[in-house]
PDB file of C-alpha atoms in Angstrom:
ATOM      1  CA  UNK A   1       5.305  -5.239 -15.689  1.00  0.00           C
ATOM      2  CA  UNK A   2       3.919  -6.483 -12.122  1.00  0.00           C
ATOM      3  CA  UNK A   3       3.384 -10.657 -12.010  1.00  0.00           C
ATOM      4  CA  UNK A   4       2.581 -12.394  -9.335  1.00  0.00           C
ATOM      5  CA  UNK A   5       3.325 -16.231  -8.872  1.00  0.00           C
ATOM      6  CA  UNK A   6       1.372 -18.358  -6.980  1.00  0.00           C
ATOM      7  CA  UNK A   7       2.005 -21.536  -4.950  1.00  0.00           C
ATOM      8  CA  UNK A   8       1.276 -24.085  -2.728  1.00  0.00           C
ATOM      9  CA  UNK A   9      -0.405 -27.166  -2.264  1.00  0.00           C
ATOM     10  CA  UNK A  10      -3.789 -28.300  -4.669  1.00  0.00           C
ATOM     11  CA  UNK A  11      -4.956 -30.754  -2.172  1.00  0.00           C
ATOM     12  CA  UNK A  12      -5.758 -29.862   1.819  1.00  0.00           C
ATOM     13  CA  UNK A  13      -7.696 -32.319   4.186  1.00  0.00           C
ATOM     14  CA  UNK A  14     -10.438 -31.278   6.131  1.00  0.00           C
ATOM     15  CA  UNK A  15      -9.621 -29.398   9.266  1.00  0.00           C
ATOM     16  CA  UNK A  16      -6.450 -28.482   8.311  1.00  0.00           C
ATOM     17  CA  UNK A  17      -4.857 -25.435   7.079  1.00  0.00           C
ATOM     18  CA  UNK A  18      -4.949 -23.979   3.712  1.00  0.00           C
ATOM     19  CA  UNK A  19      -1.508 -22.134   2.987  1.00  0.00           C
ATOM     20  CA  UNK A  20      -0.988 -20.241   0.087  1.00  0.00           C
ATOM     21  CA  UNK A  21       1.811 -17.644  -1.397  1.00  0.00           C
ATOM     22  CA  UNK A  22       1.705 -15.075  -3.895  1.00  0.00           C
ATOM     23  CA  UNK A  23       5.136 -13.913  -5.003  1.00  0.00           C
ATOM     24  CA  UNK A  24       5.548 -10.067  -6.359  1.00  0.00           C
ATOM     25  CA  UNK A  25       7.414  -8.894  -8.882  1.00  0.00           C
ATOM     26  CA  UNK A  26       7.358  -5.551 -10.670  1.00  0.00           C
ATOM     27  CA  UNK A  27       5.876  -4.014  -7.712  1.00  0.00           C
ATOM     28  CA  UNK A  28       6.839  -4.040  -3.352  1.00  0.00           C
ATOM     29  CA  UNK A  29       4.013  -5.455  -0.910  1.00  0.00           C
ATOM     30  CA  UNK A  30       5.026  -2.187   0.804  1.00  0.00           C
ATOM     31  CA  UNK A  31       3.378  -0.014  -2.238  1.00  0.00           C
ATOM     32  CA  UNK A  32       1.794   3.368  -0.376  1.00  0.00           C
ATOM     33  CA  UNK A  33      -0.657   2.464  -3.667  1.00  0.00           C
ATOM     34  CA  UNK A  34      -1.636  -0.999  -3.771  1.00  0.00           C
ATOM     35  CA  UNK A  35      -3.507  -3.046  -1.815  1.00  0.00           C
ATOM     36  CA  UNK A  36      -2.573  -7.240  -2.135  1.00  0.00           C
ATOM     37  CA  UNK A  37      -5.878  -9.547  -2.200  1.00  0.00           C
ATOM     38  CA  UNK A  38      -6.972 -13.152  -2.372  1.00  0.00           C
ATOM     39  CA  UNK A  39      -9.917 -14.100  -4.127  1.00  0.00           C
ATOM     40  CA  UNK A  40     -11.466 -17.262  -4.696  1.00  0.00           C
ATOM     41  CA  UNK A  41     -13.785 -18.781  -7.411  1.00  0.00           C
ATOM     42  CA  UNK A  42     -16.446 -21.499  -7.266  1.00  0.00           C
ATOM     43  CA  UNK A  43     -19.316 -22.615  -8.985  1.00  0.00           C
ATOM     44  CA  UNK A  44     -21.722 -22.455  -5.853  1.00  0.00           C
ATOM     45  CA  UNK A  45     -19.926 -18.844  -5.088  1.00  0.00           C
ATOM     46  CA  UNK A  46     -19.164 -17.350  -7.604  1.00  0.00           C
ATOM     47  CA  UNK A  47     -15.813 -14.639  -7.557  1.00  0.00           C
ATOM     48  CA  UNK A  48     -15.691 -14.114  -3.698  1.00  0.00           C
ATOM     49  CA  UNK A  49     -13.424 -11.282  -2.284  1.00  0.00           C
ATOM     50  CA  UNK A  50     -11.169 -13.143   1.197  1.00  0.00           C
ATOM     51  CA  UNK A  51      -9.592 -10.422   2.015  1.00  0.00           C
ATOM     52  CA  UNK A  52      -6.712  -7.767   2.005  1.00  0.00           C
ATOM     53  CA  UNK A  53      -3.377  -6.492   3.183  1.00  0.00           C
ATOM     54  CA  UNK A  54      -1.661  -2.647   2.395  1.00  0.00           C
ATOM     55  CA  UNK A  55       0.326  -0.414   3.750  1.00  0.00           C
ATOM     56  CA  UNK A  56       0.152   3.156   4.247  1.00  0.00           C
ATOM     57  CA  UNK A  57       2.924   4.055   7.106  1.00  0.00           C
ATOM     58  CA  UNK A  58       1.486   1.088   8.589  1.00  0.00           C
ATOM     59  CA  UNK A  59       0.062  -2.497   8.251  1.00  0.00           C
ATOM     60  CA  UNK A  60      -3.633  -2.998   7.471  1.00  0.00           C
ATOM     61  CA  UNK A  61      -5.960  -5.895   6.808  1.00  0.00           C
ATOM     62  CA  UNK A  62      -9.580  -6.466   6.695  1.00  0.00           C
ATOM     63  CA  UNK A  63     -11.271  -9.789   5.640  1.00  0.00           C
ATOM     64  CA  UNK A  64     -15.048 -10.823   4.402  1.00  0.00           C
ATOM     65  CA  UNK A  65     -17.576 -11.371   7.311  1.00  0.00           C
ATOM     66  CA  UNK A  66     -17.806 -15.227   6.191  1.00  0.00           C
ATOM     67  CA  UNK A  67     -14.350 -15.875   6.891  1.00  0.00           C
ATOM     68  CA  UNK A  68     -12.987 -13.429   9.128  1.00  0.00           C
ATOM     69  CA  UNK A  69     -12.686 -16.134  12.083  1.00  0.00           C
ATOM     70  CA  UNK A  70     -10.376 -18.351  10.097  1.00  0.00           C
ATOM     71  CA  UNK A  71      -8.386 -16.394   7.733  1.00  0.00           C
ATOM     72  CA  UNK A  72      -4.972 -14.164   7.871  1.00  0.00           C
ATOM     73  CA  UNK A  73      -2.808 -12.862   5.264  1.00  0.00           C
ATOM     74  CA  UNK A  74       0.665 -12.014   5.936  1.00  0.00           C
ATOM     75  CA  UNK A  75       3.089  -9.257   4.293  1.00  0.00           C
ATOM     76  CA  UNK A  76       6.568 -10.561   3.338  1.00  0.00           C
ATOM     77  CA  UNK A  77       8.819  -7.594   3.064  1.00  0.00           C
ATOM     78  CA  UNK A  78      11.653  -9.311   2.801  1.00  0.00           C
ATOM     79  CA  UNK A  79      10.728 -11.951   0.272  1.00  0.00           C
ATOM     80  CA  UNK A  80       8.364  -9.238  -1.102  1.00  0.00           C
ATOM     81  CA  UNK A  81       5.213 -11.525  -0.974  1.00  0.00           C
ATOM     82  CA  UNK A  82       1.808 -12.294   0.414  1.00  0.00           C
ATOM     83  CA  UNK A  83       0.478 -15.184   2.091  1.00  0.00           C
ATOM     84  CA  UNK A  84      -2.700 -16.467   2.469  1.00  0.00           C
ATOM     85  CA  UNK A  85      -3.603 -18.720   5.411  1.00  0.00           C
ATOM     86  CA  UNK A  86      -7.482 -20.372   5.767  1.00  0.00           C
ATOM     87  CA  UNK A  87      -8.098 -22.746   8.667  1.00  0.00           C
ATOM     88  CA  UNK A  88     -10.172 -25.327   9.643  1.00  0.00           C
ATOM     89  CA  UNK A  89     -11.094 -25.716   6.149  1.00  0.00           C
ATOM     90  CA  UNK A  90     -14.017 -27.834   4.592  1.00  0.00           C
ATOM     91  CA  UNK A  91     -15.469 -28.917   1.549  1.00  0.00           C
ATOM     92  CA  UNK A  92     -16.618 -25.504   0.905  1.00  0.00           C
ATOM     93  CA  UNK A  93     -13.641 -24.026   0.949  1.00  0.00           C
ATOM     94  CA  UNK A  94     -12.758 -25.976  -2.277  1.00  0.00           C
ATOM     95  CA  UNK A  95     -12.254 -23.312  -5.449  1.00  0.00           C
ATOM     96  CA  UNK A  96      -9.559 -21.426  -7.204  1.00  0.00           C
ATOM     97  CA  UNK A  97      -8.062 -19.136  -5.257  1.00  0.00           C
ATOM     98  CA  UNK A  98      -6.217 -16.134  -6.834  1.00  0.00           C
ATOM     99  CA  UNK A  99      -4.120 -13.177  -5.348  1.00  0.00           C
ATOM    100  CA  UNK A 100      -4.113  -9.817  -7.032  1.00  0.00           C
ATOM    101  CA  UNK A 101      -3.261  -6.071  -6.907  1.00  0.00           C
ATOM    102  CA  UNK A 102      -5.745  -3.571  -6.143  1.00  0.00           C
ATOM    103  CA  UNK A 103      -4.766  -0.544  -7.692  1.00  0.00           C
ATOM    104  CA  UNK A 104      -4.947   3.346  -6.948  1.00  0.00           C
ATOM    105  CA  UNK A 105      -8.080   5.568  -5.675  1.00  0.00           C
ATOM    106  CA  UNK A 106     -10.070   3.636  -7.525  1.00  0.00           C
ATOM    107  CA  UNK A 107      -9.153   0.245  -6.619  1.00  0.00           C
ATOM    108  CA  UNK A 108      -9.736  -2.135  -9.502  1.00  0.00           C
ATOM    109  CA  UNK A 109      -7.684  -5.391  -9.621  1.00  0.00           C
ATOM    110  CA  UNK A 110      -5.562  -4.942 -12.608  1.00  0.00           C
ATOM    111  CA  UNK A 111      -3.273  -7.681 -11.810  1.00  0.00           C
ATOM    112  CA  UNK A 112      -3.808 -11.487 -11.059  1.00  0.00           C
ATOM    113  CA  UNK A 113      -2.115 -14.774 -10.103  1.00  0.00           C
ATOM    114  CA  UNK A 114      -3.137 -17.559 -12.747  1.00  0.00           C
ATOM    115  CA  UNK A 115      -4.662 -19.497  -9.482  1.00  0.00           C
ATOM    116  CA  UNK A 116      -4.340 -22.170  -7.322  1.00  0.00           C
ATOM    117  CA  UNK A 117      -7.501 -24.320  -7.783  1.00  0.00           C
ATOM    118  CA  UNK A 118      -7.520 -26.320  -3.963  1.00  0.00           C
ATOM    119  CA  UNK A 119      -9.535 -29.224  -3.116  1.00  0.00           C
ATOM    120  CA  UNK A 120     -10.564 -30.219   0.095  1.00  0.00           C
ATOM    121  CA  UNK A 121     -11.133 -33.735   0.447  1.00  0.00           C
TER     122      UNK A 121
ATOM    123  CA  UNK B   1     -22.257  -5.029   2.304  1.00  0.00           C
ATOM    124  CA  UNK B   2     -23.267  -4.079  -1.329  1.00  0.00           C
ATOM    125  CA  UNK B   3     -24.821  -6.699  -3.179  1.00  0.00           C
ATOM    126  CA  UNK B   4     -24.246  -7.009  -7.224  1.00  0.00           C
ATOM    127  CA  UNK B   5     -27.083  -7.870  -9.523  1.00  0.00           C
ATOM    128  CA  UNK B   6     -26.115  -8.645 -13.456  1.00  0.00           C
ATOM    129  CA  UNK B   7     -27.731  -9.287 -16.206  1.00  0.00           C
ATOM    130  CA  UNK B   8     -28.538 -11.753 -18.320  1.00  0.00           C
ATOM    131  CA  UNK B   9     -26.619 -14.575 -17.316  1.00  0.00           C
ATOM    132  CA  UNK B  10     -25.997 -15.133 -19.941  1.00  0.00           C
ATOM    133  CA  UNK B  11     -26.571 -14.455 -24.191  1.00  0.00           C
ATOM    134  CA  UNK B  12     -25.801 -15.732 -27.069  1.00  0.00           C
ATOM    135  CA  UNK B  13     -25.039 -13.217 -29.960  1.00  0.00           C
ATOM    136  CA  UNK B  14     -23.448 -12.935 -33.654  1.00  0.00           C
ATOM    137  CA  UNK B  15     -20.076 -11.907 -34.951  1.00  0.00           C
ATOM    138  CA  UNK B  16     -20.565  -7.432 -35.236  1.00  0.00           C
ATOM    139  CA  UNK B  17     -23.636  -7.568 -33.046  1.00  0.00           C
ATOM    140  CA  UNK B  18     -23.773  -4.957 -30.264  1.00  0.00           C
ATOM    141  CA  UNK B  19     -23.905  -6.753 -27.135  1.00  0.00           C
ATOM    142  CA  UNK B  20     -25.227  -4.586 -23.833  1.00  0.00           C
ATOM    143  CA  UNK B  21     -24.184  -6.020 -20.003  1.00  0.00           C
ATOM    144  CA  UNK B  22     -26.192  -4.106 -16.981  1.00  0.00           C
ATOM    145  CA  UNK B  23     -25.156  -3.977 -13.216  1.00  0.00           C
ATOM    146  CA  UNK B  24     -26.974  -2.600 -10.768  1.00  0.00           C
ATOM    147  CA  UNK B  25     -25.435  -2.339  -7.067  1.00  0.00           C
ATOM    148  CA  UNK B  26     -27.892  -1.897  -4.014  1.00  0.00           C
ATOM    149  CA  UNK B  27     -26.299   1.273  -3.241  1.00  0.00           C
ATOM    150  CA  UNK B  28     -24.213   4.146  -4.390  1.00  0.00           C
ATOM    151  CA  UNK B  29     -20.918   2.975  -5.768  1.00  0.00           C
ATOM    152  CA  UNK B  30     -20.533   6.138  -7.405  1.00  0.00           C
ATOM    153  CA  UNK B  31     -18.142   5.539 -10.583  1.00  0.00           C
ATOM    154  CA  UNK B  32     -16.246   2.535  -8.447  1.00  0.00           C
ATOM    155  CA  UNK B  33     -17.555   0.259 -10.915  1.00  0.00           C
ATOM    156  CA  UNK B  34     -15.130  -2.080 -13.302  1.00  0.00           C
ATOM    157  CA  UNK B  35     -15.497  -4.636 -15.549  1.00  0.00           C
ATOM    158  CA  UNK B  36     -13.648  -7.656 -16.399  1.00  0.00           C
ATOM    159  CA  UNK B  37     -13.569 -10.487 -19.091  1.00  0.00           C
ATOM    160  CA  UNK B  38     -12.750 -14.141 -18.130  1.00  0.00           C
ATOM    161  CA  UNK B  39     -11.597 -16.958 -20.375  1.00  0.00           C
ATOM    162  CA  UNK B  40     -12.134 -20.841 -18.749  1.00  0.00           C
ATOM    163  CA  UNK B  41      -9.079 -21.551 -16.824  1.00  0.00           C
ATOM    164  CA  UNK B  42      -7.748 -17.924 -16.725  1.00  0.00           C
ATOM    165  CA  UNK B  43      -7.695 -15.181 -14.039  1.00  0.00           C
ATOM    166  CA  UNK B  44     -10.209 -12.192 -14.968  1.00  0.00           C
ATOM    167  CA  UNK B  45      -8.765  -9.826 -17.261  1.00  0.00           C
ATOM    168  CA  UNK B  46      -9.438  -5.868 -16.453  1.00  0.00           C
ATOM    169  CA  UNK B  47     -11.551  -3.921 -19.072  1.00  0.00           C
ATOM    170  CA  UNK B  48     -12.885  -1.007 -17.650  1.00  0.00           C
ATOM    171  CA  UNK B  49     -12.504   0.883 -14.098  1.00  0.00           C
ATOM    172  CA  UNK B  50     -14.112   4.157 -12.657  1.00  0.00           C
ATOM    173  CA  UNK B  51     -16.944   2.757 -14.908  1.00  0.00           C
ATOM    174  CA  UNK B  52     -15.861   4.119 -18.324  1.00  0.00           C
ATOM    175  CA  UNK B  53     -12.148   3.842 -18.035  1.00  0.00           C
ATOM    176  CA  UNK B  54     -10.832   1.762 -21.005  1.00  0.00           C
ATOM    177  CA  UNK B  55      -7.835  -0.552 -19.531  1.00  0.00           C
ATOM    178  CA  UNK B  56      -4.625   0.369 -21.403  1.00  0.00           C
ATOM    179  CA  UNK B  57      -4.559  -2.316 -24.138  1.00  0.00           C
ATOM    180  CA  UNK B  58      -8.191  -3.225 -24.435  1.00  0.00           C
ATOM    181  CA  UNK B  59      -9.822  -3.069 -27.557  1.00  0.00           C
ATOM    182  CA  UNK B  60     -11.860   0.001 -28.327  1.00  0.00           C
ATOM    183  CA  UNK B  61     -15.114  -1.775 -29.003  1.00  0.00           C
ATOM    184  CA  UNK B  62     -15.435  -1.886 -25.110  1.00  0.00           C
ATOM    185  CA  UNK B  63     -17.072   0.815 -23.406  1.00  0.00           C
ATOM    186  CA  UNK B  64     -18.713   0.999 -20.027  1.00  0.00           C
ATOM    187  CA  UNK B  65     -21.078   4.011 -18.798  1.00  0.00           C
ATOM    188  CA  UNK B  66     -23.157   4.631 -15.612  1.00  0.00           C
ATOM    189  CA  UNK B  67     -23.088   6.116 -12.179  1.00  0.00           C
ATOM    190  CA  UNK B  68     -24.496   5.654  -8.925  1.00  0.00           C
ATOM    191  CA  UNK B  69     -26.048   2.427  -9.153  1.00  0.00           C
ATOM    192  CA  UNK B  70     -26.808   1.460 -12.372  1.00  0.00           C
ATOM    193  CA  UNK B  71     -23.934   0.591 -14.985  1.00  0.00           C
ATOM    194  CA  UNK B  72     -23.533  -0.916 -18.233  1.00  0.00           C
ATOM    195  CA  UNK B  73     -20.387  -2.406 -19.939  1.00  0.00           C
ATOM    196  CA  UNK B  74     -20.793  -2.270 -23.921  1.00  0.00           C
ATOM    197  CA  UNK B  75     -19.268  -4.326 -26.720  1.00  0.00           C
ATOM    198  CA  UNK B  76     -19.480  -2.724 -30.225  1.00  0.00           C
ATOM    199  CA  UNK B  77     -19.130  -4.915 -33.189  1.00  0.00           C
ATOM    200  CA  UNK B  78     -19.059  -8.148 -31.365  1.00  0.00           C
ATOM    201  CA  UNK B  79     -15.761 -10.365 -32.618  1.00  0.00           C
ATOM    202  CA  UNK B  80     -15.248 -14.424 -31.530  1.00  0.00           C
ATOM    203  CA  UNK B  81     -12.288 -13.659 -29.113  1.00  0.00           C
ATOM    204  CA  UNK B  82     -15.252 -11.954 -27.168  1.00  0.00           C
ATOM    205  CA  UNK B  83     -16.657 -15.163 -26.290  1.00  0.00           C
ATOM    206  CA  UNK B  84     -15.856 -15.494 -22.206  1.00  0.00           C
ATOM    207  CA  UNK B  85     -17.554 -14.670 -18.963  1.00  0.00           C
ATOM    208  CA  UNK B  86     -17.983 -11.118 -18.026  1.00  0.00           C
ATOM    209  CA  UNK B  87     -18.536  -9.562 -14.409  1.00  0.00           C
ATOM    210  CA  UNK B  88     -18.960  -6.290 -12.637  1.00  0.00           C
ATOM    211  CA  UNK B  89     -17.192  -5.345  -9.657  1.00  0.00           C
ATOM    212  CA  UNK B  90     -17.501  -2.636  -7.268  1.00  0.00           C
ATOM    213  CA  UNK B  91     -14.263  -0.862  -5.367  1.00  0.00           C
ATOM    214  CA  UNK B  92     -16.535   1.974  -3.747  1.00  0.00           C
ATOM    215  CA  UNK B  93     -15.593   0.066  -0.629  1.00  0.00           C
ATOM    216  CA  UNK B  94     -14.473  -3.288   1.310  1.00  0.00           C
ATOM    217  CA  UNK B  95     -16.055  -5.940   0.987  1.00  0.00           C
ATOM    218  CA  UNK B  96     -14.933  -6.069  -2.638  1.00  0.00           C
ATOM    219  CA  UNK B  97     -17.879  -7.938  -4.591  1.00  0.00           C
ATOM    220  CA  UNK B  98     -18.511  -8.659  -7.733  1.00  0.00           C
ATOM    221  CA  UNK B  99     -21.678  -9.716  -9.677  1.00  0.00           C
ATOM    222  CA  UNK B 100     -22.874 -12.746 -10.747  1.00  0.00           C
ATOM    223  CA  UNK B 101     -21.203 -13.129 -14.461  1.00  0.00           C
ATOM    224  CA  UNK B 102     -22.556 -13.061 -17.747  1.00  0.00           C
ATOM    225  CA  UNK B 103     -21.856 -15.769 -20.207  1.00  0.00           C
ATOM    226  CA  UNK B 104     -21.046 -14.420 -23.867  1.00  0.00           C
ATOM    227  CA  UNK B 105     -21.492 -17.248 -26.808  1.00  0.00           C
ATOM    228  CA  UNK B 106     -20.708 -15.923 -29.969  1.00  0.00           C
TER     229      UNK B 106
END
C-alpha cells in the first residue's frame, strides 16, 4: 500500500519561499513506473497540475507554463521523497497543495497526500 | 495545452437516480481520460482511468465511457455517500489538467 506524507509549513510570507515534502512509502521515487507530482487546489483555480519529477535511467521534470520560472521539485533517493519548492510567492499562491503518484501508461493519479493547505499572508 | 470543459457544475439528484457527468477536452485525449470523486477536506479519490477503467475497490455503480474528446462518467442507482465533487482529468499528455468539477447533492 503506497502513502505519502506531507509536510511543511501552513503559513509563508510574501516573497519568500514555499517548501514542501512529500514522504514515500510503499513505493521508491526511483520507480521506472511512476511519475511524483504536486498539485494544488483553490477556489479561484480550481485543481491545478505544478509539476513533475520521474525517472527512467535518468532524472526528468517538467512544470506548468504559469509557474515554470519559480518552481523546482527535487528527488530524494536517499530519504525516498519529493520536494516541492515555489518562490517568490504571493497571495495567489495560497491553496492546498497535494503530492501524488502518477501511475503507469496511462498516468492517472491513484495516490495522494491528504494536503498541505498554505497561506500566504 | 488541452483545456477541460465539464458539465453541469453542478446537480442535485435523489437517492437510486441515475446521475450522468460529461467532459469534453479541446483535443484528442484518446482514452487518457479519468475520473475522480472528492469529499470537502480530502484529496481526490480515483474512480475510473483509460476512461472506463473501474479503480480496484470502487463501487460498481460507477462507470465511465467515451473516446477522443467527449467522455462521460456514470453513477447508477445514486446512494448518499455519492454526495462530493467530481472532476475529469486528462493524462494524454503534460500539462496534466483537469476540469472544472461537478458538485453532486443528493
Amino acid at each position: 500500500q503506497v502513502q505519502l506524507q506531507q509536510s511543511g509549513p501552513g503559513l509563508v510570507e510574501p516573497s519568500q519561499t514555499l517548501s514542501l515534502t512529500c514522504a514515500i512509502s510503499g513505493d521508491s521515487v526511483s520507480s521506472n513506473s511512476a511519475a511524483w507530482n504536486w498539485i494544488r487546489q483553490s477556489p479561484s483555480r480550481g485543481l491545478e497540475w505544478l509539476g513533475w519529477t520521474y525517472y527512467r535511467s535518468t532524472w526528468y521534470n517538467d512544470y506548468a507554463q504559469s509557474v515554470r520560472s519559480r518552481i523546482t521539485i527535487t528527488p530524494d533517493t536517499a530519504k525516498n521523497q519529493v520536494s516541492l519548492q515555489l518562490e517568490s510567492v504571493t497571495p495567489e499562491d495560497t491553496a492546498v497543495y497535494f503530492c501524488a503518484r502518477d501511475w503507469g501508461d496511462w498516468g492517472y493519479f491513484d495516490y495522494w497526500g491528504p494536503g498541505n493547505p498554505v497561506t500566504v499572508s | 495545452d488541452i483545456q477541460m470543459t465539464q458539465f453541469p457544475s453542478s446537480l442535485s439528484a435523489s437517492v437510486g437516480d441515475r446521475v450522468t457527468i460529461t467532459c469534453r477536452t479541446s483535443q484528442s485525449v484518446s482514452r487518457n481520460l479519468n475520473w475522480y470523486q472528492q469529499k470537502p477536506g480530502k484529496a481526490p479519490n480515483l474512480l475510473i482511468y483509460a476512461a472506463s477503467m473501474l479503480q480496484t475497490g470502487v463501487p460498481s455503480r460507477f462507470s465511465g465511457s467515451g473516446s477522443g474528446t467527449d467522455f462521460t462518467l456514470t453513477i447508477n442507482s445514486l446512494q448518499p455517500e455519492d454526495s462530493g465533487t467530481y472532476y475529469c482529468q486528462q493524462s494524454f499528455g503534460a500539462p496534466r489538467t483537469f476540469g472544472q468539477g461537478t458538485k453532486v447533492d443528493i
